[in-house]
Coordinates of C-alpha atoms and ligand atoms in Angstrom, one line a residue:
Chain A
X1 CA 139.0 62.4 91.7
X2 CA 136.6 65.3 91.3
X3 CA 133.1 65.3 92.7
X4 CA 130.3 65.1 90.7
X5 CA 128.3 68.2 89.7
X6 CA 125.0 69.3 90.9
X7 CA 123.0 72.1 89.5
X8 CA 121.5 74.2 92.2
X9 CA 118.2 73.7 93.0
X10 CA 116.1 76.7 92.8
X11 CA 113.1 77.0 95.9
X12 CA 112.6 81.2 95.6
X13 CA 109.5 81.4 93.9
X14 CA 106.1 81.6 94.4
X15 CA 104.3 83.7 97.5
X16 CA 104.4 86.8 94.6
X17 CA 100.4 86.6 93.0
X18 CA 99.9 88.6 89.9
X19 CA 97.4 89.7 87.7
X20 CA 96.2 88.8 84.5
X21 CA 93.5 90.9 83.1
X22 CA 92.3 88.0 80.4
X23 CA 92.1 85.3 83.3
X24 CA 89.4 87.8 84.8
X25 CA 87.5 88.2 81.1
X26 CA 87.7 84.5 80.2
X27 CA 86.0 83.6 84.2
X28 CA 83.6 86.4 83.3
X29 CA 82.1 85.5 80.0
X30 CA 82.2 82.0 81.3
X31 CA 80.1 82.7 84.5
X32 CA 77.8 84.8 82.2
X33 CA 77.1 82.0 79.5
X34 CA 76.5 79.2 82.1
X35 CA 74.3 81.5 83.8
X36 CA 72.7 82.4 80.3
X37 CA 72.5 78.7 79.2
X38 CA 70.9 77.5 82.6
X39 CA 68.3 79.9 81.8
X40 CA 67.7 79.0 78.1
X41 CA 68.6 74.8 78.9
X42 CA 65.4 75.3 81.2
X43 CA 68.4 74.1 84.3
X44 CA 66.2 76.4 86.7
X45 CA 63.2 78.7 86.5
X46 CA 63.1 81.9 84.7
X47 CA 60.9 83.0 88.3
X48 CA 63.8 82.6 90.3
X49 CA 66.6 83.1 88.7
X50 CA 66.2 85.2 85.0
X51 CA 69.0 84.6 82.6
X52 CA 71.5 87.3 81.8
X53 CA 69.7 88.2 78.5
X54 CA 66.0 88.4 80.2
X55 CA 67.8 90.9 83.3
X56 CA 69.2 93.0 80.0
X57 CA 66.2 92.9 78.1
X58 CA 64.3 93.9 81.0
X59 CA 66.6 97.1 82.1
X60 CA 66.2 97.9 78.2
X61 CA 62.4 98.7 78.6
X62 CA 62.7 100.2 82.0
X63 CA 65.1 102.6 80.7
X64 CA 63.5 103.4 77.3
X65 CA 60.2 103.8 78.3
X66 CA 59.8 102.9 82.7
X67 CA 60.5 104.9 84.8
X68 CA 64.6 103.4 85.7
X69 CA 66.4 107.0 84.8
X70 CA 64.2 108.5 87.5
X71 CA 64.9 105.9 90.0
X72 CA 68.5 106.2 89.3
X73 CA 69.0 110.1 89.7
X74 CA 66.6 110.0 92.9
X75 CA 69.2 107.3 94.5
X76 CA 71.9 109.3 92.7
X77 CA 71.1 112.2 94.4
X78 CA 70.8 111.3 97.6
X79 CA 74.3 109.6 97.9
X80 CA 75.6 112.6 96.6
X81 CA 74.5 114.9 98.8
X82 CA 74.5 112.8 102.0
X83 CA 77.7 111.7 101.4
X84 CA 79.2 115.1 100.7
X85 CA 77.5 116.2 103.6
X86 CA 79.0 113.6 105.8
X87 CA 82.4 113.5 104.7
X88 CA 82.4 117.4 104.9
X89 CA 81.1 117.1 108.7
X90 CA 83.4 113.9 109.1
X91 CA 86.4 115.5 107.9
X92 CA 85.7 118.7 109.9
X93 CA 85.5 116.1 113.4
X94 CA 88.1 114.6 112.2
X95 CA 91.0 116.6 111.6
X96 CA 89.6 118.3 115.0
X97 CA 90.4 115.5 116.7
X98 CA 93.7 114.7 115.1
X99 CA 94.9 118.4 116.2
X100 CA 93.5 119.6 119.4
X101 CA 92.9 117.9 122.7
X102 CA 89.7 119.0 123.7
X103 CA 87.8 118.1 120.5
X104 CA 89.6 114.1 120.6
X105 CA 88.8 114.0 124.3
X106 CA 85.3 114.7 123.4
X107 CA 85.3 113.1 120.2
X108 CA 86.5 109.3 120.7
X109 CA 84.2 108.0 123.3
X110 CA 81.1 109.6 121.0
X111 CA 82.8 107.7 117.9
X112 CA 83.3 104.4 120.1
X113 CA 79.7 105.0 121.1
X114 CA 77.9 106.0 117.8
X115 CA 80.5 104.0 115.2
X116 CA 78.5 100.5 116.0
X117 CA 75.3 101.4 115.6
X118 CA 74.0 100.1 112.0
X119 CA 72.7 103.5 111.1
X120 CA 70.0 101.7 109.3
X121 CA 68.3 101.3 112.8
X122 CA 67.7 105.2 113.4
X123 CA 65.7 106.1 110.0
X124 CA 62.5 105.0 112.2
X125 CA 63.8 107.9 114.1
X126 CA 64.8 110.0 111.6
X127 CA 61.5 109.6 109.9
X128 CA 59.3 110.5 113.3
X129 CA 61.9 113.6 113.5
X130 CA 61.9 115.0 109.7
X131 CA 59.5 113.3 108.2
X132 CA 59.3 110.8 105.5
X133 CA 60.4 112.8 102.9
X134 CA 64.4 113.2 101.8
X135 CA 65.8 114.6 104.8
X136 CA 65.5 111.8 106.9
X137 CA 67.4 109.5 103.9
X138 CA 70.0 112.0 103.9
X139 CA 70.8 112.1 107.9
X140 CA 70.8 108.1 107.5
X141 CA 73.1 108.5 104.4
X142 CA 75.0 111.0 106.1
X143 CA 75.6 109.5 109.3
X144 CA 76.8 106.4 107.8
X145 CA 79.4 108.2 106.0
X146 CA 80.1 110.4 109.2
X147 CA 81.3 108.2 111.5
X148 CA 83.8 105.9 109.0
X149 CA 85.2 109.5 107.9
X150 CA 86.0 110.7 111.6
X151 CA 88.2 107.7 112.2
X152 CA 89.6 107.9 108.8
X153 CA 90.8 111.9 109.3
X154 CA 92.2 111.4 112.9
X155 CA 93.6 108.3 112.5
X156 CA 95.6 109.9 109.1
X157 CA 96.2 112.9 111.1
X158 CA 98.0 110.2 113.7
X159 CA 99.9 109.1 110.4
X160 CA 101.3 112.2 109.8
X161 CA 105.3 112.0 110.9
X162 CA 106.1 113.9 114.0
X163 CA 109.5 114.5 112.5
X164 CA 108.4 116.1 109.7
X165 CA 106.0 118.4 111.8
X166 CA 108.8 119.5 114.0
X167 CA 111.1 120.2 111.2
X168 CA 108.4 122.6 109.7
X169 CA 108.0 124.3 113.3
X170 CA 112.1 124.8 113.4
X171 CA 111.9 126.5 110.3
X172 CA 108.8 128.8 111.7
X173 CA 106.5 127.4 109.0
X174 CA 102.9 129.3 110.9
X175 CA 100.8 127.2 112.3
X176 CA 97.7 127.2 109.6
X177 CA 100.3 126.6 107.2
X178 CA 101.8 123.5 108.4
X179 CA 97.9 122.2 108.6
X180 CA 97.5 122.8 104.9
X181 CA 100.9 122.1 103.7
X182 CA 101.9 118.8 105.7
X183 CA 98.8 117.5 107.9
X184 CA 96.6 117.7 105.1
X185 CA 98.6 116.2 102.2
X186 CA 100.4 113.4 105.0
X187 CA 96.9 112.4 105.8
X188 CA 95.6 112.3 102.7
X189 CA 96.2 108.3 101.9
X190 CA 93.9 107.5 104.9
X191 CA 91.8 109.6 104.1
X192 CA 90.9 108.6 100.5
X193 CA 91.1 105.1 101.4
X194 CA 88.0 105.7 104.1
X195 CA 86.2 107.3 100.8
X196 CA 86.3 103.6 99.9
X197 CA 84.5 102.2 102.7
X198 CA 82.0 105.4 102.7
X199 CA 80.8 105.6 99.4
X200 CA 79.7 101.8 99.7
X201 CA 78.2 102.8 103.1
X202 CA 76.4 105.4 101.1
X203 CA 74.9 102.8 98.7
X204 CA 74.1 100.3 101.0
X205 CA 72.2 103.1 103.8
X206 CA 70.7 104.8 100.1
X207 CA 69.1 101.4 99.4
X208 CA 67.4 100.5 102.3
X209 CA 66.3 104.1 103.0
X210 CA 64.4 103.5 99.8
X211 CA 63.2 100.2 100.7
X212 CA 61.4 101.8 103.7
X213 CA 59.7 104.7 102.3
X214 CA 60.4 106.0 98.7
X215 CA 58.5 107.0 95.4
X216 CA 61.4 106.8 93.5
X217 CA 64.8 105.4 94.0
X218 CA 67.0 102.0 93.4
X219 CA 65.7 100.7 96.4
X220 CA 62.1 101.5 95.8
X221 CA 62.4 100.4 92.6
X222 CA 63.5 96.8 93.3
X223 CA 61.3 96.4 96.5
X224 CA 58.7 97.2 94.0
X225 CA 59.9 94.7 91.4
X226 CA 60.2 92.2 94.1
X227 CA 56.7 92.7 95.2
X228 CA 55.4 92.2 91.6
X229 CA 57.6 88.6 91.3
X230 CA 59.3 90.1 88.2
X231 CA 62.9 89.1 89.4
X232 CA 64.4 90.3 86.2
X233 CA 63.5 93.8 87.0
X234 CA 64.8 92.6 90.4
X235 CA 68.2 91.6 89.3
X236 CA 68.5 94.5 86.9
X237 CA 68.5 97.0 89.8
X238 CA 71.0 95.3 91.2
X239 CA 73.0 95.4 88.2
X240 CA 72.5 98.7 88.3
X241 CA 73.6 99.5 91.9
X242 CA 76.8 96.9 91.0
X243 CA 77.7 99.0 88.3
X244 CA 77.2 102.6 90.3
X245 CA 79.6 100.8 93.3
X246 CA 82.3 100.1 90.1
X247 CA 81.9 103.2 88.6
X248 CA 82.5 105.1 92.2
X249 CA 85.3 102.4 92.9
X250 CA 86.9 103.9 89.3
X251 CA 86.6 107.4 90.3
X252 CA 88.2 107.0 93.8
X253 CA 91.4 105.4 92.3
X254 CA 91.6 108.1 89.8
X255 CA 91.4 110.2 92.6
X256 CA 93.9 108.8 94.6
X257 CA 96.3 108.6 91.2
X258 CA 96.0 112.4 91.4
X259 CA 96.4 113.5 94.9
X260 CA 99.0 110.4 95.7
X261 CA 100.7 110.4 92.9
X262 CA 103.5 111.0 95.1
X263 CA 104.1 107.5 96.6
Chain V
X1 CA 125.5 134.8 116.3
X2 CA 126.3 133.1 119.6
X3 CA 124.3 130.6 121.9
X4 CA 124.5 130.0 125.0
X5 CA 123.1 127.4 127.2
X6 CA 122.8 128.4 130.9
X7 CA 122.4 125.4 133.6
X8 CA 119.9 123.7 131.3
X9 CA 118.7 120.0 132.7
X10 CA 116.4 118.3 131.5
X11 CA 114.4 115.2 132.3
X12 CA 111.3 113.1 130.5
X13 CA 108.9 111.9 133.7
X14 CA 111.4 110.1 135.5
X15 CA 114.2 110.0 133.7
X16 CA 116.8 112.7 134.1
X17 CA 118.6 113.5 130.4
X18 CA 120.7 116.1 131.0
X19 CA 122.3 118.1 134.0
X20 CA 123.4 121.4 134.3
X21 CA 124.8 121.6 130.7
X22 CA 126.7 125.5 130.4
X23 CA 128.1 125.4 127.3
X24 CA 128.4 128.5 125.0
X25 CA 128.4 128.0 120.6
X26 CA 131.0 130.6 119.7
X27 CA 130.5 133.0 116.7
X28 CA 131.9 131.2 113.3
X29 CA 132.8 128.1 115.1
X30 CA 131.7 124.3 114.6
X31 CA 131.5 122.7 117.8
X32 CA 131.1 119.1 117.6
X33 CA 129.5 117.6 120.5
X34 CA 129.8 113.7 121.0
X35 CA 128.7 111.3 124.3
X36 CA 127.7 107.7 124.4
X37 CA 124.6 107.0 122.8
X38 CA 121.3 108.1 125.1
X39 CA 123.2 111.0 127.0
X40 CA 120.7 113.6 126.1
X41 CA 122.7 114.9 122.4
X42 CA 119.6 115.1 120.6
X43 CA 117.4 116.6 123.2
X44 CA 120.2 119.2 124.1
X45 CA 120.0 120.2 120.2
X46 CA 116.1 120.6 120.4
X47 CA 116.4 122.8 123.3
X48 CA 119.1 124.7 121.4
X49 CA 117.0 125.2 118.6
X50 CA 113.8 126.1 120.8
X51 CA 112.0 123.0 119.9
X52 CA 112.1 121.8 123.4
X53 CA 111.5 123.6 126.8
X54 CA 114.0 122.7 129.1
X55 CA 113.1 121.4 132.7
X56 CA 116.0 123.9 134.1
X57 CA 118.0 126.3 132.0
X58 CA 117.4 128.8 129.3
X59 CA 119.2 129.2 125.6
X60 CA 120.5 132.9 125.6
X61 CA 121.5 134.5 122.0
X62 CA 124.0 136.9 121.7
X63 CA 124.1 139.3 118.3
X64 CA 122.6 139.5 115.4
X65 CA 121.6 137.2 112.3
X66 CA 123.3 137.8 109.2
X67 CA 121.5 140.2 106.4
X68 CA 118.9 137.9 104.5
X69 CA 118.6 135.3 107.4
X70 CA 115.3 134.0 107.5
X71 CA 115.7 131.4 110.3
X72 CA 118.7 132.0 112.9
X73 CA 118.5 128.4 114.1
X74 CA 118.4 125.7 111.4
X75 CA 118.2 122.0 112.0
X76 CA 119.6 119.3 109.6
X77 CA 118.2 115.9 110.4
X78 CA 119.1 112.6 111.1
X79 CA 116.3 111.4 109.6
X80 CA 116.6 114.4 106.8
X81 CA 112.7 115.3 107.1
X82 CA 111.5 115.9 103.6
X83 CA 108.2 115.9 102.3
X84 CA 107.4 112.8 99.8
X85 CA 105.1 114.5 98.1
X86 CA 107.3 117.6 97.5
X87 CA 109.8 117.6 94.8
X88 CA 113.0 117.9 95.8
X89 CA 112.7 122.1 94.7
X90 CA 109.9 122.4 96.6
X91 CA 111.5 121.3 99.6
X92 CA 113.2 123.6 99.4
X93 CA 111.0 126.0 98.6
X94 CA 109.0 125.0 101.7
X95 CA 110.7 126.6 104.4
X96 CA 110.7 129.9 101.8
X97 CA 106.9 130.1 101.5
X98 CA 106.3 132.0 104.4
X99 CA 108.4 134.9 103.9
X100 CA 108.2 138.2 101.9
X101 CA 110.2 137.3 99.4
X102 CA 109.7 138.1 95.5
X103 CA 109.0 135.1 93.4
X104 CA 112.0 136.0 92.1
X105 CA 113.9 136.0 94.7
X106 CA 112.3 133.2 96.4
X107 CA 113.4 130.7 93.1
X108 CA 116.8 132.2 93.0
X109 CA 117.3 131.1 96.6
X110 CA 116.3 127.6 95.7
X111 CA 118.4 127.5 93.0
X112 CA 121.6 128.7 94.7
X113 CA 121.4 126.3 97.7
X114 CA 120.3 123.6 94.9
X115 CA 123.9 124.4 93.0
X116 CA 125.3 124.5 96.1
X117 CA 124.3 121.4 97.2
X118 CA 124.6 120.1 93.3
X119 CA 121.4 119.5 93.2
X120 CA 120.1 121.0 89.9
X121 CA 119.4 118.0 88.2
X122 CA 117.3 116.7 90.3
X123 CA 115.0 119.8 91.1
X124 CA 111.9 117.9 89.9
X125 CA 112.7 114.7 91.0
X126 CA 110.3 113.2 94.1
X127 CA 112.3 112.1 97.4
X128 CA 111.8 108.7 97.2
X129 CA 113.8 108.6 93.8
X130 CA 116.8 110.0 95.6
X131 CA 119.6 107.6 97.5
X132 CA 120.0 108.5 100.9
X133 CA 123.0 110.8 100.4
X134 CA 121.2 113.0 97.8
X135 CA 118.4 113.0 100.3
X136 CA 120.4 114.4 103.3
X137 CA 121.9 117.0 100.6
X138 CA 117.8 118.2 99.7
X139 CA 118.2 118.5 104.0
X140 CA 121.3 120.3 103.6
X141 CA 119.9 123.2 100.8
X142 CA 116.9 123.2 102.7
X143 CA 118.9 124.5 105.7
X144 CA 121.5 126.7 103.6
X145 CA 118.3 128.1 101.7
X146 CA 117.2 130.4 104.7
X147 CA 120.9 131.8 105.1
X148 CA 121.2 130.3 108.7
X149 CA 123.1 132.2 111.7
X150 CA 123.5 128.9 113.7
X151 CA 122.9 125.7 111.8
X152 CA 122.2 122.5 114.5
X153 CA 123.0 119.2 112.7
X154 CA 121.9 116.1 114.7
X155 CA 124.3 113.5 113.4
X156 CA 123.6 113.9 109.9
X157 CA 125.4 110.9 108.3
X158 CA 125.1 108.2 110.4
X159 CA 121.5 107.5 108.2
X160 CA 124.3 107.0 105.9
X161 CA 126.7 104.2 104.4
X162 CA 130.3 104.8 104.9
X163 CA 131.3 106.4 101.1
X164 CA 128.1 108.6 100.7
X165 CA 129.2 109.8 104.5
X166 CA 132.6 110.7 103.4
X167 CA 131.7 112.6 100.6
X168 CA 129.1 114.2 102.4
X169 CA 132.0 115.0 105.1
X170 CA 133.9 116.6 102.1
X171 CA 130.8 119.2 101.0
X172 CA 130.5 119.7 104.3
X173 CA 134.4 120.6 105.2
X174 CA 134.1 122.5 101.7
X175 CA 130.9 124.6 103.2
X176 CA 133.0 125.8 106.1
X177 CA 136.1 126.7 104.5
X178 CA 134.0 128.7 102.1
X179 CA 131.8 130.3 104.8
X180 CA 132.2 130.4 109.1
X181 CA 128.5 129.4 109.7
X182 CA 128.4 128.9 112.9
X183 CA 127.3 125.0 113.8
X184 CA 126.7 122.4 116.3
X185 CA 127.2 118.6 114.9
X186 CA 126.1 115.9 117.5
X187 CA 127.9 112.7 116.1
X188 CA 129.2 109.6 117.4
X189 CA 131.5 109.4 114.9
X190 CA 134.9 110.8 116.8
X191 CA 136.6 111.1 113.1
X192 CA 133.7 112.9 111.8
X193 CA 134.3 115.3 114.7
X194 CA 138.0 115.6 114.4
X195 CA 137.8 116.6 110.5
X196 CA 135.1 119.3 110.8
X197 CA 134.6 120.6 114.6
X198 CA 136.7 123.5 115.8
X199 CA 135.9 122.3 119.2
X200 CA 134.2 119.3 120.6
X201 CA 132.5 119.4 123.7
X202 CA 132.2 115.6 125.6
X203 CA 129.3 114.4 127.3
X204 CA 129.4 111.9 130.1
X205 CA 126.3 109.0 129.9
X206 CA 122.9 109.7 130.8
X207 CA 122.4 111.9 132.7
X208 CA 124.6 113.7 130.0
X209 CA 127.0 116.4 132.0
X210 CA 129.8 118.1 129.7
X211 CA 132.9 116.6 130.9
X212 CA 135.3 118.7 128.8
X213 CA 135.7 121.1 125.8
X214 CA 138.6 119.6 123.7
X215 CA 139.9 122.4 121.3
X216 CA 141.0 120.9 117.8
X217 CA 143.9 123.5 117.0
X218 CA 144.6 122.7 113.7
X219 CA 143.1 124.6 110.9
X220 CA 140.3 122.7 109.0
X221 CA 141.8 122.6 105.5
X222 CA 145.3 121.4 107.2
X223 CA 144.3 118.3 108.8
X224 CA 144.8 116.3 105.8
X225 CA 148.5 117.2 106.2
X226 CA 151.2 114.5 107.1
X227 CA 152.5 116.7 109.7
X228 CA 149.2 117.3 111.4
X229 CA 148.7 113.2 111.9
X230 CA 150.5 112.7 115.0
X231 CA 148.5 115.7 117.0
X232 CA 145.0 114.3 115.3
X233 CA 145.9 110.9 116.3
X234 CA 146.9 112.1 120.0
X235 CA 143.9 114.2 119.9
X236 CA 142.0 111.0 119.0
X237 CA 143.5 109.2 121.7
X238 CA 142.5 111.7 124.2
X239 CA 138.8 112.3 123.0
X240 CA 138.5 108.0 123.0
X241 CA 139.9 107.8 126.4
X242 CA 137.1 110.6 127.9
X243 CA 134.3 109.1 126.2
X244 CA 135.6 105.5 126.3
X245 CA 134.7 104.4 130.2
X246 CA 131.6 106.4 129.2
X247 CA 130.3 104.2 126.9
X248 CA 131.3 100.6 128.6
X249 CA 129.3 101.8 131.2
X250 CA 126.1 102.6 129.2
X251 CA 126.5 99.6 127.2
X252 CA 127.0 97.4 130.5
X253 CA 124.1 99.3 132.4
X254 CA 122.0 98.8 129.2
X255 CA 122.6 94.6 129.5
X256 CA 122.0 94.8 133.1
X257 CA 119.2 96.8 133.1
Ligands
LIG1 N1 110.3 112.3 124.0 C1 110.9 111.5 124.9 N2 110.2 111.0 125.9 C2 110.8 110.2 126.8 N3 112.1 109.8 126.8 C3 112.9 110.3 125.8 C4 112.3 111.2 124.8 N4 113.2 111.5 123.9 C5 114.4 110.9 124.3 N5 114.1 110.2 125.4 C6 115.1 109.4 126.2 O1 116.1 110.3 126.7 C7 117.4 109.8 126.6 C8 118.2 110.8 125.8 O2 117.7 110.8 124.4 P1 118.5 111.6 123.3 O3 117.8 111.2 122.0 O4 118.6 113.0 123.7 O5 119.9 110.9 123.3 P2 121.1 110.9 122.3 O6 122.3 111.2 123.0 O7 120.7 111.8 121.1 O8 121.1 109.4 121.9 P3 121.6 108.8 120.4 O9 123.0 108.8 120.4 O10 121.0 107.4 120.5 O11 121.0 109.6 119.4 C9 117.3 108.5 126.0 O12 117.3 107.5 127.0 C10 115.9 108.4 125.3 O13 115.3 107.2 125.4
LIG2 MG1 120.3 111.4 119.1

């Protein structure tokens, strides 16, 4: 007599997440109108918490008639430039360290010594040195961004396959060329991905640099706001920073689409 | 082109590799050289090939590269060594970068070791899009692109599964009935060694001394004859029995160690 059948019983899925771009919309506009009909429902004060439509109202003005395009470009600017200047210097450490004993003998104890510090706490310094003016933000900015950027470079430079270094050596590929040609490009992933944490280093250090001592900035602008109780000019600088962080987010992945398009 | 290795020895700290290794890569021959895995193959071939300075010893070379040589010594990989970012041309095109060479001739040097190597579909195509035996053949044009005198192959199919090895073992039996380049090929693989290698040179276990030269005198393109079976089996035989107490011995010092 034959045994009875069984179908199989499947246990393979799961442990594989996804994503669904409309999941993310639909949580969005719903965060958005609870937020919006708190605020309009009278659920708590417009003081504390503005709604969504009072924040957007509010940016409105400052940008057609304030004073919120000049706050931006100041902050702008100074990420720009300290960050360029300390990913330039970073880089320049960095790959030092990755190639030549001297500079990573040198080089790692002063990164394990410097890395820690919140780079917030030297702008008192920075100020007494340079005075109160941009260069001091831009050392903050820029030491923030320095010491993220050394790790990333040497560490990607550790990355890089011996194998594929000594294959270049046995076909007497010169020295400066195997730097540029398989170093460079095999550290390149680490590399961009420390842009990540950097630029977000840049914003945060650009922010409170502004807080401290600024005319004109993000930070000044929303110290100042905070000052004056008007928390929807408040919140709408932070929108504003939230939406510069995206927009850098956006143009790092484009960046890493064209130099890793590769993997 | 011939080298020659003169009393090389070698150790890493503490551990002695290799031992007074004399052993001299004739002109146009393959010389397969086999031992029990961790006898110091590989780090012999990097010293052959100047990647590595020997403890003891020195590499002579006797005679001169062939017109349009670019790189006497070539290495093929285990591991085949290609750049993921590089297409599987410019690979290739790599190791010709830093030589005078006309654009011209420079691309028609890629494409000849890429039809060598059959290849010339695939010149765009990244390395990660390749199987593993296309992969060692980007390795292979790579090598044949700079016109080698010597070419060192450190096992170069045993990354490989068994039918991409044998038809690699064809192109590569096919490459040295076309042309004598002159070649070591460290294997472990004592069949691989009797269908290519002129010689094969046997290593005892670490510390690797050469125990014997074993000459394989039957022509390369004749070994797939019936009558040449019973010498290539005997010649098997004799090859398994040097490097067979070799091995039980590694494996066995390996458990008790
Ligand atoms: N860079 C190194 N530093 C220290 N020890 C090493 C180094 N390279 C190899 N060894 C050791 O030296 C010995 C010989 O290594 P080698 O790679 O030359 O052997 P092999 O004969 O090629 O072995 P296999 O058959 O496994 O490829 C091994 O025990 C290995 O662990
Ligand atoms: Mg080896």
């Amino acid at each position: 007599m034959a045994e009875a059948l069984q179908e199989l019983r499947f246990r393979g899925g799961g442990f594989a997440p996804g994503r669904k771009r409309w999941a993310a919309l639909v949580f969005f506009v719903l965060l958005i109108g609870l937020w919006q009909m708190a605020g309009t429902r009278g659920w708590v004060s417009p003081l504390f918490l503005p709604s969504p439509a009072a924040i957007a109202s509010a940016l409105y003005a400052e940008a057609i008639q304030g004073n919120l395009w000049t706050h931006l470009v100041a902050s702008l600017q100074r990420v720009a430039l300290g960050w360029l200047v300390g990913t330039l210097a970073g880089l320049a450490l960095g790959l030092a360290m990755g190639l030549f004993t001297l500079a990573r003998s040198v080089g790692v104890p002063l990164v394990s010594a410097f890395f820690p510090i919140p780079k917030i706490a030297l702008l008192p310094l920075f100020i007494l040195w340079f005075g109160i003016g941009e260069a001091s933000k831009l050392v903050t900015i820029g030491m923030g961004v320095f010491f993220p950027t050394v790790v990333a470079a040497y560490s990607g430079v550790d990355a890089v396959p011996r194998n594929l270094v000594r294959m270049a050596q046995s076909f007497g590929v010169p020295y400066y060329a195997i730097i540029w040609k398989i170093v460079l490009p095999g550290a390149m992933a680490t590399i961009v991905a420390g842009f990540r944490i950097t630029v977000s280093m840049a914003l945060i250090l650009v922010v409170a640099a502004e807080m401290i001592g600024a005319e004109y900035g993000l930070g000044a602008f929303i110290i100042s706001a905070g000052h004056l109780m008007m928390t929807d000019r408040l919140l709408g600088g932070v929108v504003c920073l939230s939406i510069l962080g995206l927009l850098a987010g956006v143009a790092i992945t484009l960046l890493e689409r064209r130099l890793l398009h590769w993997r | 082109m011939q080298v020659i290795a003169e009393g090389i020895s070698h150790v890493y700290g503490p551990l002695p590799v290799l031992e007074g290794v004399d052993l001299r890569v004739r002109e146009g021959e393959v010389l397969a050289v086999i031992g029990p895995s961790g006898c110091g193959k590989s780090t012999l071939l990097s010293i052959l090939g100047g990647l590595l300075r020997p403890t003891e010893g020195r590499v002579l070379l006797q005679g001169k590269a062939p017109d349009g040589c670019l790189n006497p010594l070539t290495f093929v990989f285990q591991d085949f060594a290609l750049l993921p970012w590089r297409s599987v041309a410019g690979n290739v095109a790599l190791v010709l970068e830093h030589h005078r060479l006309s654009p011209r001739e420079r691309e028609a040097r890629v494409q000849e070791a890429l039809a060598r190597t059959g290849l010339e579909d695939f010149a765009a195509a990244l390395p990660k899009q390749l199987s593993g035996g296309m992969r060692q053949r980007v390795g292979i044009a790579r090598a044949l692109a700079v016109q080698p005198a010597v070419l060192l192959l450190d096992e170069p199919l045993s990354a490989l599964d068994a039918q991409t090895r044998e038809l690699l073992m064809e192109d590569f039996e096919a490459l040295w009935m076309r042309e004598k380049t002159t070649a070591v090929y460290v294997t472990h693989n004592l069949s691989e060694a009797l269908r290519l290698a002129d010689r094969v040179a046997v290593f005892s276990r670490r510390p690797g001394r050469l125990k014997e030269v074993v000459e394989i005198p039957i022509a390369r393109g004749k070994r797939a004859n019936p009558q040449a079976q019973a010498e290539l089996v005997a010649l098997h035989e004799r090859l398994w029995g040097l490097i067979r107490l070799e091995a039980q011995s590694a494996v066995s010092e390996l458990e008790d160690g």
